[in-house]
Structures are given as structure tokens and as C-alpha cells.
PDB file of C-alpha atoms in Angstrom:
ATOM      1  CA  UNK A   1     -55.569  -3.159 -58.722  1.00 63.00           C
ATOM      2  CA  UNK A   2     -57.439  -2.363 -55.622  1.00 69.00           C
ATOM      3  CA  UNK A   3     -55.742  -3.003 -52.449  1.00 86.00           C
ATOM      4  CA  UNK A   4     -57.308  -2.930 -48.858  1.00 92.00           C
ATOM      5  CA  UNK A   5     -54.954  -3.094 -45.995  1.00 93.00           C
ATOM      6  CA  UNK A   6     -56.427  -3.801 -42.364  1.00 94.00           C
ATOM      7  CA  UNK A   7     -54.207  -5.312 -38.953  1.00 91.00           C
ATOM      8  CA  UNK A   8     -54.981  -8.413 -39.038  1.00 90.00           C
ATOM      9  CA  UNK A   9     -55.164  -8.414 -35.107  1.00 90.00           C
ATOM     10  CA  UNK A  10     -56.104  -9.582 -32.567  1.00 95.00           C
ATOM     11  CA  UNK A  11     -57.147  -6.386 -31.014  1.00 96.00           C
ATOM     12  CA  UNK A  12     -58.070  -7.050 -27.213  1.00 97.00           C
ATOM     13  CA  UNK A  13     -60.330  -4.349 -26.085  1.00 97.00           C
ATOM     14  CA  UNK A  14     -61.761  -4.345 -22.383  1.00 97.00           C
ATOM     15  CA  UNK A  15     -65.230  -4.799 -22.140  1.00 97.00           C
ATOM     16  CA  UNK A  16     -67.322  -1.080 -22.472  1.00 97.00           C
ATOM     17  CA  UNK A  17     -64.434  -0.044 -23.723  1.00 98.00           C
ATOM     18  CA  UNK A  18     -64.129   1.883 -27.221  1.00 98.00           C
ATOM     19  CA  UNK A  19     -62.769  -0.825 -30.375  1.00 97.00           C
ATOM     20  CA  UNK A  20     -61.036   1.450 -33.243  1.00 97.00           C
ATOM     21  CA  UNK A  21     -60.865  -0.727 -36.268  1.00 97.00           C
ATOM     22  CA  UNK A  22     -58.626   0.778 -38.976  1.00 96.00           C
ATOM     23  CA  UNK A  23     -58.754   0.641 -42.723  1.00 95.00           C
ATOM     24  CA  UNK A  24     -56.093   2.087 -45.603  1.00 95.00           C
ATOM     25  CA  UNK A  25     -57.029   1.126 -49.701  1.00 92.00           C
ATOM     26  CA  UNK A  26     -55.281   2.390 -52.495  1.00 89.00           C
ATOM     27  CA  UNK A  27     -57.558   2.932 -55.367  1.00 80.00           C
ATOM     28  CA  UNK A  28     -58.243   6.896 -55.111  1.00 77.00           C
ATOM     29  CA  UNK A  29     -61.727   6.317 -57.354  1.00 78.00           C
ATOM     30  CA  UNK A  30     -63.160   4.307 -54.880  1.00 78.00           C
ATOM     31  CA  UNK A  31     -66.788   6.252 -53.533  1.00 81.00           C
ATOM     32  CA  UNK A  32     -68.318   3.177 -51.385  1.00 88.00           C
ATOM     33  CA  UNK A  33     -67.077   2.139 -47.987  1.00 92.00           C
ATOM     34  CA  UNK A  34     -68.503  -0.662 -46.098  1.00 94.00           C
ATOM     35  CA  UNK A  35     -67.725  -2.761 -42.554  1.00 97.00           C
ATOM     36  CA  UNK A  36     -68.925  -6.287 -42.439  1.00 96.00           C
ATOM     37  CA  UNK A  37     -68.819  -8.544 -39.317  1.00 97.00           C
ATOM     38  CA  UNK A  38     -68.009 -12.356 -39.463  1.00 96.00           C
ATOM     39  CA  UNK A  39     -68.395 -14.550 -36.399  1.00 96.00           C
ATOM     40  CA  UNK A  40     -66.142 -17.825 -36.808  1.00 92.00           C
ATOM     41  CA  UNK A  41     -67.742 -20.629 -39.535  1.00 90.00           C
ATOM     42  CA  UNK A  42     -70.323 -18.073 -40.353  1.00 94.00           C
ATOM     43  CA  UNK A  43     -71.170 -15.438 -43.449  1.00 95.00           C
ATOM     44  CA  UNK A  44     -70.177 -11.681 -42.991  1.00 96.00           C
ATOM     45  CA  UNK A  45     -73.084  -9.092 -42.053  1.00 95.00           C
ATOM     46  CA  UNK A  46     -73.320  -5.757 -42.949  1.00 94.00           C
ATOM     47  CA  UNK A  47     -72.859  -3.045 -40.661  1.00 95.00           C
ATOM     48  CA  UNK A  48     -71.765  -0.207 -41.451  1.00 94.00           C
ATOM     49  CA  UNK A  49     -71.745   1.819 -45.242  1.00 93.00           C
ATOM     50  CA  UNK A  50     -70.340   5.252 -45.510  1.00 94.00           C
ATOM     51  CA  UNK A  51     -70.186   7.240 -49.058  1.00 91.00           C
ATOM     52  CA  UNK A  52     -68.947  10.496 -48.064  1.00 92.00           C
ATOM     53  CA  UNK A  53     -65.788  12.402 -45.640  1.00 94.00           C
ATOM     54  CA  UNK A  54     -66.824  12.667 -41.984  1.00 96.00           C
ATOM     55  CA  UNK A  55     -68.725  10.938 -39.978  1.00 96.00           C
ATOM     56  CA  UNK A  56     -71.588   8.352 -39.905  1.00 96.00           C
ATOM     57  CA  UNK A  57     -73.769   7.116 -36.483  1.00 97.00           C
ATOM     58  CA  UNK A  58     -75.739   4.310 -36.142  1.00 96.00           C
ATOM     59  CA  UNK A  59     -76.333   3.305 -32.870  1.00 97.00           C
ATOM     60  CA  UNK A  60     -73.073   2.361 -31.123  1.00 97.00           C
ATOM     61  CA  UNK A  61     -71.227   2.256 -34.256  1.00 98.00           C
ATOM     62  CA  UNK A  62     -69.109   5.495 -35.959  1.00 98.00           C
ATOM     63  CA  UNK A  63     -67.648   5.218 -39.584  1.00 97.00           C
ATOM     64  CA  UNK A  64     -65.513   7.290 -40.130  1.00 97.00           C
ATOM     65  CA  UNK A  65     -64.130   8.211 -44.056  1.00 96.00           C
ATOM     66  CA  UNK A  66     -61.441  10.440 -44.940  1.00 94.00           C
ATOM     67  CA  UNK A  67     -60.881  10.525 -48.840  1.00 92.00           C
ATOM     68  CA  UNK A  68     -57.932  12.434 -49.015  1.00 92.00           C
ATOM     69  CA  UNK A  69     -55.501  10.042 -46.769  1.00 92.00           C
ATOM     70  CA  UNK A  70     -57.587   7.065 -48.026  1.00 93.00           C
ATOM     71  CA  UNK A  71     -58.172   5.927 -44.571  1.00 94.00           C
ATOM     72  CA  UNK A  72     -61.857   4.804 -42.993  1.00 96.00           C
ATOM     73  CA  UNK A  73     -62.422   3.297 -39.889  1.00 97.00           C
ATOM     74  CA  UNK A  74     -64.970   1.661 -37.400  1.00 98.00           C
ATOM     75  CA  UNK A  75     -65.624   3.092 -33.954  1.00 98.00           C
ATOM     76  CA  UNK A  76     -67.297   0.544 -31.530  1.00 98.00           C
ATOM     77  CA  UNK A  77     -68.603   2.644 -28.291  1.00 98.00           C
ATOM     78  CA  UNK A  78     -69.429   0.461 -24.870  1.00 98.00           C
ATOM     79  CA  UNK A  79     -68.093  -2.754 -26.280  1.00 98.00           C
ATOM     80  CA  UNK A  80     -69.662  -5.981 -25.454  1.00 97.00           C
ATOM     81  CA  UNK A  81     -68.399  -9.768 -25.772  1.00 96.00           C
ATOM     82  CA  UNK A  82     -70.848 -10.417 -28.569  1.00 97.00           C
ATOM     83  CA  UNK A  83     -68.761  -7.893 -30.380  1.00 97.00           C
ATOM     84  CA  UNK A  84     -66.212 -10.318 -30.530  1.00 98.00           C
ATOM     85  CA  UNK A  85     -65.462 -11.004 -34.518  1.00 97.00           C
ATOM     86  CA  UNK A  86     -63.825 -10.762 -37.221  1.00 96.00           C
ATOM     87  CA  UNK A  87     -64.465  -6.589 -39.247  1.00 97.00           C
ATOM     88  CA  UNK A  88     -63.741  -6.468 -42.635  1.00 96.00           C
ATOM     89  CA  UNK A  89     -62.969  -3.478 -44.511  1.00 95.00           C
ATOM     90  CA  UNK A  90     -64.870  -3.322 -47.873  1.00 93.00           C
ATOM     91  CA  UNK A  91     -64.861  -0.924 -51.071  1.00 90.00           C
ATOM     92  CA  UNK A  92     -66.720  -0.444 -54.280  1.00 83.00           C
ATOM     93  CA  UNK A  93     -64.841   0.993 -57.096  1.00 64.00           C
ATOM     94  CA  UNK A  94     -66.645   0.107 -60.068  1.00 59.00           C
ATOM     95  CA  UNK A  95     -69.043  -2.099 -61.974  1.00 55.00           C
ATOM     96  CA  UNK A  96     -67.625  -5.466 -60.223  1.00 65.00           C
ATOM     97  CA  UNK A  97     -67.819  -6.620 -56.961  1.00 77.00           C
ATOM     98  CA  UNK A  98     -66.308  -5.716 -53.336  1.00 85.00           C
ATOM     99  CA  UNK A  99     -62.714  -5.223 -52.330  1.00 88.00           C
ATOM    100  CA  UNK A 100     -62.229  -6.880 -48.945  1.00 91.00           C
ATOM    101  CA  UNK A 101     -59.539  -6.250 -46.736  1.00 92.00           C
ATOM    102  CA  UNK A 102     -58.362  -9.654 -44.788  1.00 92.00           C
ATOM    103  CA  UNK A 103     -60.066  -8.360 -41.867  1.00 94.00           C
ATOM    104  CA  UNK A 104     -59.604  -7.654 -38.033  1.00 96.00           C
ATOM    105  CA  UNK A 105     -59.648  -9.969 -35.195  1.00 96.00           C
ATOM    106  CA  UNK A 106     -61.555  -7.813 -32.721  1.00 97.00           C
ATOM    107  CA  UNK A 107     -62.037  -9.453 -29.148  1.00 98.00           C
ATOM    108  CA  UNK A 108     -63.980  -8.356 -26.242  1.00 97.00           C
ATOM    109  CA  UNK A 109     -62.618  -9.131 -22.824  1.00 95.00           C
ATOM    110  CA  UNK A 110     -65.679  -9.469 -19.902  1.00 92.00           C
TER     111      UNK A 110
ATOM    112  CA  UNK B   1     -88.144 -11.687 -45.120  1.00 58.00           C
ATOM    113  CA  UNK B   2     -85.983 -14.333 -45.988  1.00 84.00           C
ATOM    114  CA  UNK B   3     -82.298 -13.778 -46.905  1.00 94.00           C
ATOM    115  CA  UNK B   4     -80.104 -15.019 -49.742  1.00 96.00           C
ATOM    116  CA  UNK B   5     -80.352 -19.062 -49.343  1.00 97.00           C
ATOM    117  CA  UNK B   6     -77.453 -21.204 -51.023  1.00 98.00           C
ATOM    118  CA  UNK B   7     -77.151 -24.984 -51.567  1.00 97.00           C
ATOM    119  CA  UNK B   8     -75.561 -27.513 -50.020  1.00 98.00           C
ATOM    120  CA  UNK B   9     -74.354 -26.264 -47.345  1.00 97.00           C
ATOM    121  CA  UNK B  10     -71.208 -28.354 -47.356  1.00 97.00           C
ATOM    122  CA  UNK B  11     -69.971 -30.221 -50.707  1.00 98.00           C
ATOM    123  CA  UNK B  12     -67.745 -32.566 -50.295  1.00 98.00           C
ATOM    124  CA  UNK B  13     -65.729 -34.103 -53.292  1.00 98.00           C
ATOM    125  CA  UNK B  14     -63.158 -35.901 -55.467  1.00 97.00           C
ATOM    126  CA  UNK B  15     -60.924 -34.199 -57.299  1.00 97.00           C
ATOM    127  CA  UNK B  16     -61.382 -34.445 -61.354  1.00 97.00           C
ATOM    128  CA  UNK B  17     -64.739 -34.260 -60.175  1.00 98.00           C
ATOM    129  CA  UNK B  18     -68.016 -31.269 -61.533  1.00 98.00           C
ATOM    130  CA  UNK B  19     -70.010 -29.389 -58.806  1.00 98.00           C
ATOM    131  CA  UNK B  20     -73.001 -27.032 -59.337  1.00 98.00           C
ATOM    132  CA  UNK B  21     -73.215 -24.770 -56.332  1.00 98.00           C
ATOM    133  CA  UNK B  22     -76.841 -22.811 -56.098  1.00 97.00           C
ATOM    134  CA  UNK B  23     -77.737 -19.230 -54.574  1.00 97.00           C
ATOM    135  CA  UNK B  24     -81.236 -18.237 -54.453  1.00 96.00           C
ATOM    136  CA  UNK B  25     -81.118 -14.138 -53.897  1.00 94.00           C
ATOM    137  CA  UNK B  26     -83.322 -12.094 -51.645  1.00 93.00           C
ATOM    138  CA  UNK B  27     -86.810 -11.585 -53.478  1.00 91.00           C
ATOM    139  CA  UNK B  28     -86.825  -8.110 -55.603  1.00 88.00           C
ATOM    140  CA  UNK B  29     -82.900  -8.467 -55.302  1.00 90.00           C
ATOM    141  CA  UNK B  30     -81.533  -7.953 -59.085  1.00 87.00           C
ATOM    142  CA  UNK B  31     -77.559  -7.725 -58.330  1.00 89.00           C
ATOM    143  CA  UNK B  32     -76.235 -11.229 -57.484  1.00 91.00           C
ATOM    144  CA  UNK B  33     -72.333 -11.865 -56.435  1.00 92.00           C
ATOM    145  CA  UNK B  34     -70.240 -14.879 -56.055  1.00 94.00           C
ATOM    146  CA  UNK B  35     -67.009 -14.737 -53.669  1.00 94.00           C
ATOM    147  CA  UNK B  36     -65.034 -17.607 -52.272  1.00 95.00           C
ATOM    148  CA  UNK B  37     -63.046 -17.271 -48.892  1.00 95.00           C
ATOM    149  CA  UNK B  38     -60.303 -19.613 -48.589  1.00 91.00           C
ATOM    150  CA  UNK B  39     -59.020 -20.720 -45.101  1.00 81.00           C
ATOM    151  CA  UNK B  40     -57.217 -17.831 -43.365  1.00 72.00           C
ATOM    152  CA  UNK B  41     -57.959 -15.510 -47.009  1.00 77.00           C
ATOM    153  CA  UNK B  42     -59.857 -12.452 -47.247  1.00 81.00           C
ATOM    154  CA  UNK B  43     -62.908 -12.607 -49.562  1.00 89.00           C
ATOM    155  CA  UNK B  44     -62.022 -12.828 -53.387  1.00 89.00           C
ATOM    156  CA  UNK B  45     -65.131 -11.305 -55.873  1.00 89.00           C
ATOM    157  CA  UNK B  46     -65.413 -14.015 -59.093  1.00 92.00           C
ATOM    158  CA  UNK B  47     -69.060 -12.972 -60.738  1.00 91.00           C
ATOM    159  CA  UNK B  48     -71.372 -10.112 -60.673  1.00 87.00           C
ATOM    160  CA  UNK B  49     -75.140  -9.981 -62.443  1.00 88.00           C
ATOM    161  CA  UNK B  50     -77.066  -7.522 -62.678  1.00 84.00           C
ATOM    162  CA  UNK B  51     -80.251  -7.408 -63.940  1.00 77.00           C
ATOM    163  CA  UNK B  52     -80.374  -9.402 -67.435  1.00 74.00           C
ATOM    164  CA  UNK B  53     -77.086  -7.787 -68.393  1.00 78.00           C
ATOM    165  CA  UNK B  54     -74.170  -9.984 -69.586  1.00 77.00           C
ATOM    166  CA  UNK B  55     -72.229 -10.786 -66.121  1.00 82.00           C
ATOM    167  CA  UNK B  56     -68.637  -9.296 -65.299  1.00 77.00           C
ATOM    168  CA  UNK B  57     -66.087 -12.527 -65.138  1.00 79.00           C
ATOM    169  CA  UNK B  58     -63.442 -10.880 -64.806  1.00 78.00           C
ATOM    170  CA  UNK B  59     -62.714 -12.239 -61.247  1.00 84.00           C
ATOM    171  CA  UNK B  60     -62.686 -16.383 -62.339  1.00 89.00           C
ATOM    172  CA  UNK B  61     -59.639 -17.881 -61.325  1.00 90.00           C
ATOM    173  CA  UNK B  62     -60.183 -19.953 -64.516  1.00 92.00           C
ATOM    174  CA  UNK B  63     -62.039 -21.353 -67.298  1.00 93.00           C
ATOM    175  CA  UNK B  64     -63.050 -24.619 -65.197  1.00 96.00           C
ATOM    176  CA  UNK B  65     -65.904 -21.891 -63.727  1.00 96.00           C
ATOM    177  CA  UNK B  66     -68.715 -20.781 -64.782  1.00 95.00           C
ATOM    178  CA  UNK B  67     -71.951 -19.164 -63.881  1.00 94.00           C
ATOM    179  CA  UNK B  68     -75.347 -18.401 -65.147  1.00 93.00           C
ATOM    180  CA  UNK B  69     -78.363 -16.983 -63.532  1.00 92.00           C
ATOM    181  CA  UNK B  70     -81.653 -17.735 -65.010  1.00 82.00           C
ATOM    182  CA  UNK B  71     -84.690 -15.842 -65.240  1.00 79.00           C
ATOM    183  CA  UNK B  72     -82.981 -13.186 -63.719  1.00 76.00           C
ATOM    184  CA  UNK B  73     -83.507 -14.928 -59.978  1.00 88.00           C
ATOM    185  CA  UNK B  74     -81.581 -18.254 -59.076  1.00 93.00           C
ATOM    186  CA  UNK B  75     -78.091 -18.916 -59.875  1.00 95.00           C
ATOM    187  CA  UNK B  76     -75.617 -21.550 -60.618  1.00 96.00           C
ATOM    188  CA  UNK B  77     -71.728 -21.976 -59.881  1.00 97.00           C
ATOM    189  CA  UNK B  78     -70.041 -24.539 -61.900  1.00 97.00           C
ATOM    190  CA  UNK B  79     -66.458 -25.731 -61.161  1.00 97.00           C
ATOM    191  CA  UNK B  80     -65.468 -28.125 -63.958  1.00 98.00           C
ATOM    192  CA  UNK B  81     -62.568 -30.476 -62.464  1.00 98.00           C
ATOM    193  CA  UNK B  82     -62.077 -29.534 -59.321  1.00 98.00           C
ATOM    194  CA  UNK B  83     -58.769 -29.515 -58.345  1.00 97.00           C
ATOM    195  CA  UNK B  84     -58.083 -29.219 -54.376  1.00 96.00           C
ATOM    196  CA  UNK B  85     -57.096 -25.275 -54.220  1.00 94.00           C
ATOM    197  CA  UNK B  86     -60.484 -25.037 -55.286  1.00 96.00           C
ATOM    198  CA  UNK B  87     -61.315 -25.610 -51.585  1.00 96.00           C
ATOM    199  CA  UNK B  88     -62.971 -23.167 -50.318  1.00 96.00           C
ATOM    200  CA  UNK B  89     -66.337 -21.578 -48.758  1.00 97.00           C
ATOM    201  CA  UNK B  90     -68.075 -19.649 -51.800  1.00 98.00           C
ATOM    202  CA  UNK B  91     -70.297 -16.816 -50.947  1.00 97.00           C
ATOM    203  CA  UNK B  92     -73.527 -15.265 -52.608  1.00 96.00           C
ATOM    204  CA  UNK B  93     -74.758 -11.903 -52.177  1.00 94.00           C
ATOM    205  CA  UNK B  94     -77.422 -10.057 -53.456  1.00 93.00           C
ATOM    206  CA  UNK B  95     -78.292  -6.153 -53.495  1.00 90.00           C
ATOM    207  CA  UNK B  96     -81.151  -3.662 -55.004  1.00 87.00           C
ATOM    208  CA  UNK B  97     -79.811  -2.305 -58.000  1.00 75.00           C
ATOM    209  CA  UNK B  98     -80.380   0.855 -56.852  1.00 60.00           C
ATOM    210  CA  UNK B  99     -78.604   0.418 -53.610  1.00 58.00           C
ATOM    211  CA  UNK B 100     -75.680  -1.619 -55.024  1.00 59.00           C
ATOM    212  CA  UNK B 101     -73.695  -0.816 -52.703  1.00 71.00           C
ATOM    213  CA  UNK B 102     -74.947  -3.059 -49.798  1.00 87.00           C
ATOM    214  CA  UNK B 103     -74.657  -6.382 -50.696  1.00 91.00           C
ATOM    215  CA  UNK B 104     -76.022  -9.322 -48.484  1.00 93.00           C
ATOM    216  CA  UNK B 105     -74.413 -12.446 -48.097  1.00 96.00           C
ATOM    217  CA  UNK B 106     -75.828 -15.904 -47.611  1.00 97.00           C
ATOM    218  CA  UNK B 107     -74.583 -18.767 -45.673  1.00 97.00           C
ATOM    219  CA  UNK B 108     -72.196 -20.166 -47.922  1.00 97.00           C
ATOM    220  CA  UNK B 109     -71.296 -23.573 -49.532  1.00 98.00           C
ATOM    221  CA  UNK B 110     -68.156 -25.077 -48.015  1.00 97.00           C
ATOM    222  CA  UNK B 111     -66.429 -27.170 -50.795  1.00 97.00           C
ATOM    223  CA  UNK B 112     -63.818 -29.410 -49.744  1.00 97.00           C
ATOM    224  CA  UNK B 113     -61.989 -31.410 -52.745  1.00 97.00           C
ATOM    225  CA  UNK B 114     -59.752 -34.367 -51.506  1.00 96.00           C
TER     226      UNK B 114
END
């Protein structure tokens, strides 16, 4: 059974601030990492996917993966209100579909 | 392009009742997912296709669903009486086979039993 544990939140960051979105799963086989966003009433967006330990850029977003404490994570650099959502956590283990975590409550005070 | 594109957008109806819920995946997409998100629940995986292969079930909550894709494109989510915890918002996604790994979601259906 594959578990995926995020804080549920909310986290209150200041506006330009860094967000640091945390992630812990259980199931040691999993190789695929993802962060989706979800604004209220809507779908969830990719952002972020991150196959291997270290590091991973794009733009003002960081993954971050470390496969040994089972622990990945979402940097947000110069945060803005539009960042404002809800980050899920997401694995791949296997031949099914995604593991989501219940997500993060991430909001942006101007 | 366009992006995965599911139908209705909101169902609403009685329980007892049979609804057909449709996802249309992104052109050249041959992965196709189903997930429902209950209120205040994280996202729960029910289906996977891929390709022309036999789908996974293993995440139905029951034998009252069922899906089937046709002609390796369009696909079909059947909830045989509904029963209200099948309230819920379900979710398509498609990916590349060869990129499995990033899956894209449509809008979702929001189906509301009373």
C-alpha cells in the first residue's frame, strides 16, 4: 500500500517570500515524483516531475528528491498571490495510476 | 492543442439511478486514467488504459463501475446504481506512453447523487 503524507496546511507565506512544500511516501520502489497545483473548483496541473536524488529547476520552482529518507519537496522562490493553491504530492510506483498525497494549502499574503 | 475534454460537466442524479461519464484524451495520448476526488479527499486512482491492453481495475470501489475505452481514444465511466457516496468529482487524465509519468488532467465531471 502506497502512502503519501503532506501538511495539510494552510501554509501562509509572505508575498516574494520562499513556499517549502513538504512530501514523505512510504513505498521504497517508487522512481516517479510529481507536484500538481489545484486552484479551488478546478482540475490539478502539472508542475513539477522529478525521477532522480537532487535537484530539479524550472523557472521559479525547485524539486527536490531524496530517495533514501523518502522525502521530496517543492521550493517556490519570489512567491506571488496567484501562487495561492492547493500542491499535491504525487508518485508512480507501478503499472497503475498516481499516489496523491491530500495536498497543501499554500497561501500567498500581498 | 486542446487538452483532455470530459462530459457533462456537472451530473446531477437520483440515487438507484445509471450514469455514463465521458473523457475524450489529448490527441496521440494512449494512457488514459480515471480518479475521483471526494469533498475534502485526496485523489483516489480507479482505471488505467494503455494502449489496447486489458485495463488495470484494481482501484474500483466496486462492481457497480465500469469502464471501457474504444478504439483506443474516447472513454466511458459507468456507475451502475448510484448510491450517494458515489458523490464525487471524477477526473481523466491522459499521458504519452512513453512519458507515462506526466499525466494531464481534464476538467472533471462533478456527480452529485441525492
Amino acid at each position: 500500500q502506497k502512502e503519501v503524507e503532506q501538511n495539510s496546511g494552510p501554509l501562509s507565506v509572505p508575498e516574494g517570500a520562499i513556499a517549502s512544500l513538504n512530501c514523505t511516501y512510504s513505498d521504497r520502489v517508487s522512481q516517479s515524483f510529481f507536484w500538481y497545483r489545484q486552484y479551488s473548483g478546478k482540475s490539478p496541473e502539472l508542475i513539477m516531475s522529478i525521477y532522480s536524488n537532487g535537484d530539479k529547476e524550472d523557472g521559479r520552482f525547485t524539486a527536490q528528491l531524496n530517495k533514501a529518507s523518502q522525502y521530496v519537496s517543492l521550493l517556490i522562490r519570489d512567491s506571488q498571490p496567484s501562487d495561492s493553491a492547493t500542491y499535491l504530492c504525487a508518485l508512480l510506483g507501478g503499472a497503475d495510476g498516481l499516489t496523491f498525497g491530500k495536498g497543501t494549502h499554500l497561501i500567498i499574503q500581498p | 492543442g486542446a487538452g483532455v475534454s470530459q462530459s457533462p460537466s456537472n451530473k446531477v442524479t437520483e440515487k438507484g439511478k445509471d450514469v455514463e461519464l465521458r473523457c475524450d484524451p489529448i490527441s496521440g495520448h494512449t494512457a488514459l486514467y480515471w480518479y475521483r476526488q471526494s469533498l475534502g479527499q485526496g485523489l483516489e486512482f480507479l482505471i488505467y488504459f494503455q494502449g489496447n491492453s486489458a485495463p488495470d481495475k484494481s482501484g474500483l470501489p466496486s462492481d457497480r463501475f465500469s469502464a471501457e475505452r474504444t478504439g483506443g481514444s474516447v472513454s466511458t465511466l459507468t456507475i451502475q446504481r448510484t448510491q450517494q457516496e458515489d458523490s464525487a468529482v471524477y477526473l481523466c487524465a491522459s499521458s504519452l506512453v512513453e512519458l507515462a509519468y506526466e499525466q494531464y488532467f481534464g476538467p472533471g465531471t462533478r456527480l452529485t447523487v441525492t
